[in-house]
XYZ file of C-alpha atoms in Angstrom:
187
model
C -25.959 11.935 -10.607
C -29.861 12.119 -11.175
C -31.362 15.937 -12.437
C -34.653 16.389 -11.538
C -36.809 18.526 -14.294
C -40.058 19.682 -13.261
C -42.801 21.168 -14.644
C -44.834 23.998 -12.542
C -48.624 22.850 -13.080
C -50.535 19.867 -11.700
C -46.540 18.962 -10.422
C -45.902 21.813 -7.576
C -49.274 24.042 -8.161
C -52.725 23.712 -8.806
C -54.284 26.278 -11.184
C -58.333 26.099 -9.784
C -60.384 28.935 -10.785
C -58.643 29.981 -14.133
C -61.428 30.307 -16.644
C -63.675 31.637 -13.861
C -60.836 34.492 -12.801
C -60.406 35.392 -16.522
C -64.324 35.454 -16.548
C -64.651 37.635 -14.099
C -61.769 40.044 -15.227
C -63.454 40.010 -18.627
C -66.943 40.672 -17.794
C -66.007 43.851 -15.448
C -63.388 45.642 -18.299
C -65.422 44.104 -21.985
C -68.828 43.985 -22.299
C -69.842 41.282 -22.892
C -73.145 39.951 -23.512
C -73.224 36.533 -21.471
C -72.963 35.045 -18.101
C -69.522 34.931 -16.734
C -70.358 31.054 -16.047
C -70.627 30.824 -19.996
C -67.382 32.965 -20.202
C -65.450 30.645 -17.859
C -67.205 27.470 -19.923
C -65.610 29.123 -23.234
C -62.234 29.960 -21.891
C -62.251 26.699 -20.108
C -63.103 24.577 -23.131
C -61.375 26.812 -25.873
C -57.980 26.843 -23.508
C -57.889 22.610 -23.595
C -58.922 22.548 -27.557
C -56.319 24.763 -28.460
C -53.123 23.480 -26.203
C -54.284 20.127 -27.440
C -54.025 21.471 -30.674
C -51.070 23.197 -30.802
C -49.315 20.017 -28.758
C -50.296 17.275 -30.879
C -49.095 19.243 -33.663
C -46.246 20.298 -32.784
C -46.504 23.937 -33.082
C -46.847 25.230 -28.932
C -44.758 28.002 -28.514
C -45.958 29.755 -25.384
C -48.842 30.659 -22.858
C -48.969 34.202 -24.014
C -49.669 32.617 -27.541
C -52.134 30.363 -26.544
C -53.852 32.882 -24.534
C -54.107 35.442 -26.992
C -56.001 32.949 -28.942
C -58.035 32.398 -27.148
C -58.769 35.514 -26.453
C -59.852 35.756 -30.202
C -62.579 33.233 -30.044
C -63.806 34.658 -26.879
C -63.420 38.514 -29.049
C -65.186 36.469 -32.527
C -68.048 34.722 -29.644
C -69.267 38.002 -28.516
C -68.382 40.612 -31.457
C -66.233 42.580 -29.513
C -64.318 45.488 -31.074
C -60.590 44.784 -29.645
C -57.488 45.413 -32.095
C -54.207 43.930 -31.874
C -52.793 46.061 -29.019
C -56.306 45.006 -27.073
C -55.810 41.627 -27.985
C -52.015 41.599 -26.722
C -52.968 43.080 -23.053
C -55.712 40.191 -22.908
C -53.405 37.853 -23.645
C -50.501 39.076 -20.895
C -53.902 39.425 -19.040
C -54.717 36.009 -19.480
C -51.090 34.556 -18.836
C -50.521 36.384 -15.457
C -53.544 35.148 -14.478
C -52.109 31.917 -14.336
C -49.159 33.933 -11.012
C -52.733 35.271 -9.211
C -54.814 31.751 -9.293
C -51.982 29.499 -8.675
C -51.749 26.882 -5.638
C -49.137 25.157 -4.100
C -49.782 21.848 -3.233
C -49.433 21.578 0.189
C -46.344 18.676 0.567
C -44.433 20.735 -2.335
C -42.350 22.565 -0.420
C -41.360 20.262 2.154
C -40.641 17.599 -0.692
C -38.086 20.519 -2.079
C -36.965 21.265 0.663
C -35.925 17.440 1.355
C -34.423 16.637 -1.977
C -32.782 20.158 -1.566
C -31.245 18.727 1.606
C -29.970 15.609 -0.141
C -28.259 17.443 -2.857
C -30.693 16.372 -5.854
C -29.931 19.320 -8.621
C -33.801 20.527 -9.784
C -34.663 22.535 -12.684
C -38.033 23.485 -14.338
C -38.892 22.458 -17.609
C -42.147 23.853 -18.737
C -44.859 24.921 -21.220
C -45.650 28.431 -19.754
C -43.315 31.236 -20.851
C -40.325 31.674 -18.551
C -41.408 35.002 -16.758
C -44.823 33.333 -15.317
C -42.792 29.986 -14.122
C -40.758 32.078 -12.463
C -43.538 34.550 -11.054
C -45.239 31.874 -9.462
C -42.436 30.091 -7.897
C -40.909 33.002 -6.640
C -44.753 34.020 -5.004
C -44.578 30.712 -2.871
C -41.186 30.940 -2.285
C -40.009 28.141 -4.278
C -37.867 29.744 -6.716
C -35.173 29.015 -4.908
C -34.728 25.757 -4.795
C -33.779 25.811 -9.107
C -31.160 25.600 -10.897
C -32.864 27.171 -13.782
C -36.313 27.111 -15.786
C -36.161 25.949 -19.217
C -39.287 27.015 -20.903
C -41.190 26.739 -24.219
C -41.452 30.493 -25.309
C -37.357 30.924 -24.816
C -36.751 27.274 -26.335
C -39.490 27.798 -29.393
C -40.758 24.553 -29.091
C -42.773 22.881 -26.435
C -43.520 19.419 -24.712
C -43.619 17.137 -26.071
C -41.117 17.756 -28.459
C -38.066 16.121 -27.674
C -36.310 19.758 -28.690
C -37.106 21.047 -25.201
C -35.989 17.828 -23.631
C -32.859 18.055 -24.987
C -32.166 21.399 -24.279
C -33.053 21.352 -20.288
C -30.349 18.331 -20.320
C -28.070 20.411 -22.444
C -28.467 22.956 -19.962
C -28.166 21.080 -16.562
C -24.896 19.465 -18.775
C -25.541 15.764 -17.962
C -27.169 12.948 -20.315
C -30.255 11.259 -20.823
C -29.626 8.480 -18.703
C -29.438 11.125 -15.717
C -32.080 13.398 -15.998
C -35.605 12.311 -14.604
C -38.821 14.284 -15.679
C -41.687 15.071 -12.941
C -44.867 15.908 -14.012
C -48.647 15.848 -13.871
C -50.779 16.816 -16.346
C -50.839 19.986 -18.149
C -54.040 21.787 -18.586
């Protein structure tokens, strides 16, 4: 029998418009001294340094992680006065931005909805923290159709470390040999 693990983005949504919603969100609570293009250019380019970063070496934990730093170059940038509790709403702020600008592609949930019909178990396997996987999937409907979501925040270690691989097969209790991942890029 052949699992199917999935990941959530550039697999079964599209997240278009992230560092310009964050932008936006930003400019109208913080004031901030700059264009909200050269907001969304900072969050933009500071989001793909730092996942990078964090990925290659091994140390991604979760979206609300990376977010939150983020958030501190984007606080350093512009000399904003934000403590840690300001800090820790941005970065939930930044992470649930991920449930308002997410799209479905459009032949996701007929594809589901197919492999559904042929028995095919599906789970999600993912870098963003369990509660936003879910949050999105469960906006377009799609929740549904998975067994489970194995993510990097509840696992402690992210793709590509073969940690999280191992526990999503662990979980959906069959073997290497039977589990197939799906995925895009990330970020």
């Amino acid at each position: 029998m052949v699992v199917l693990f999935m990941e959530v983005v550039d697999t079964l949504a599209s997240l278009e418009g992230f560092p310009q919603e964050m932008a936006s969100l930003i400019k109208r609570e913080v004031d901030v001294k700059a264009s909200e293009d050269e907001v969304a250019a900072l969050i933009a380019s500071e989001w793909v340094n730092r996942y990078n970063q964090l990925v290659s070496s091994g140390n991604y934990r979760s979206l609300r992680g990376l977010a939150r730093d983020v958030m501190m170059t984007v606080v350093k940038k512009y000399s904003l006065g934000l403590g840690g509790r300001e800090l820790e709403y941005w970065g939930d702020a930044l992470a649930n931005a991920f449930v308002t600008v997410a799209r479905i592609y459009d032949d996701v949930e007929p594809a589901l909805n197919e492999l559904s019909n042929l028995g095919v178990p599906m789970y999600i396997l993912t870098n963003l923290d369990n509660d936003i996987a879910k949050k999105i999937l469960l906006k377009n409907g799609l929740l549904r159709f998975f067994k489970g979501v194995v993510s990097s925040d509840l696992t402690r270690v992210g793709k590509p470390n073969v940690r999280i691989f191992n526990a999503a097969l662990y979980r959906a209790k069959v073997n290497k040999e039977e589990g197939l991942m799906v995925m895009g890029a990330f970020l």
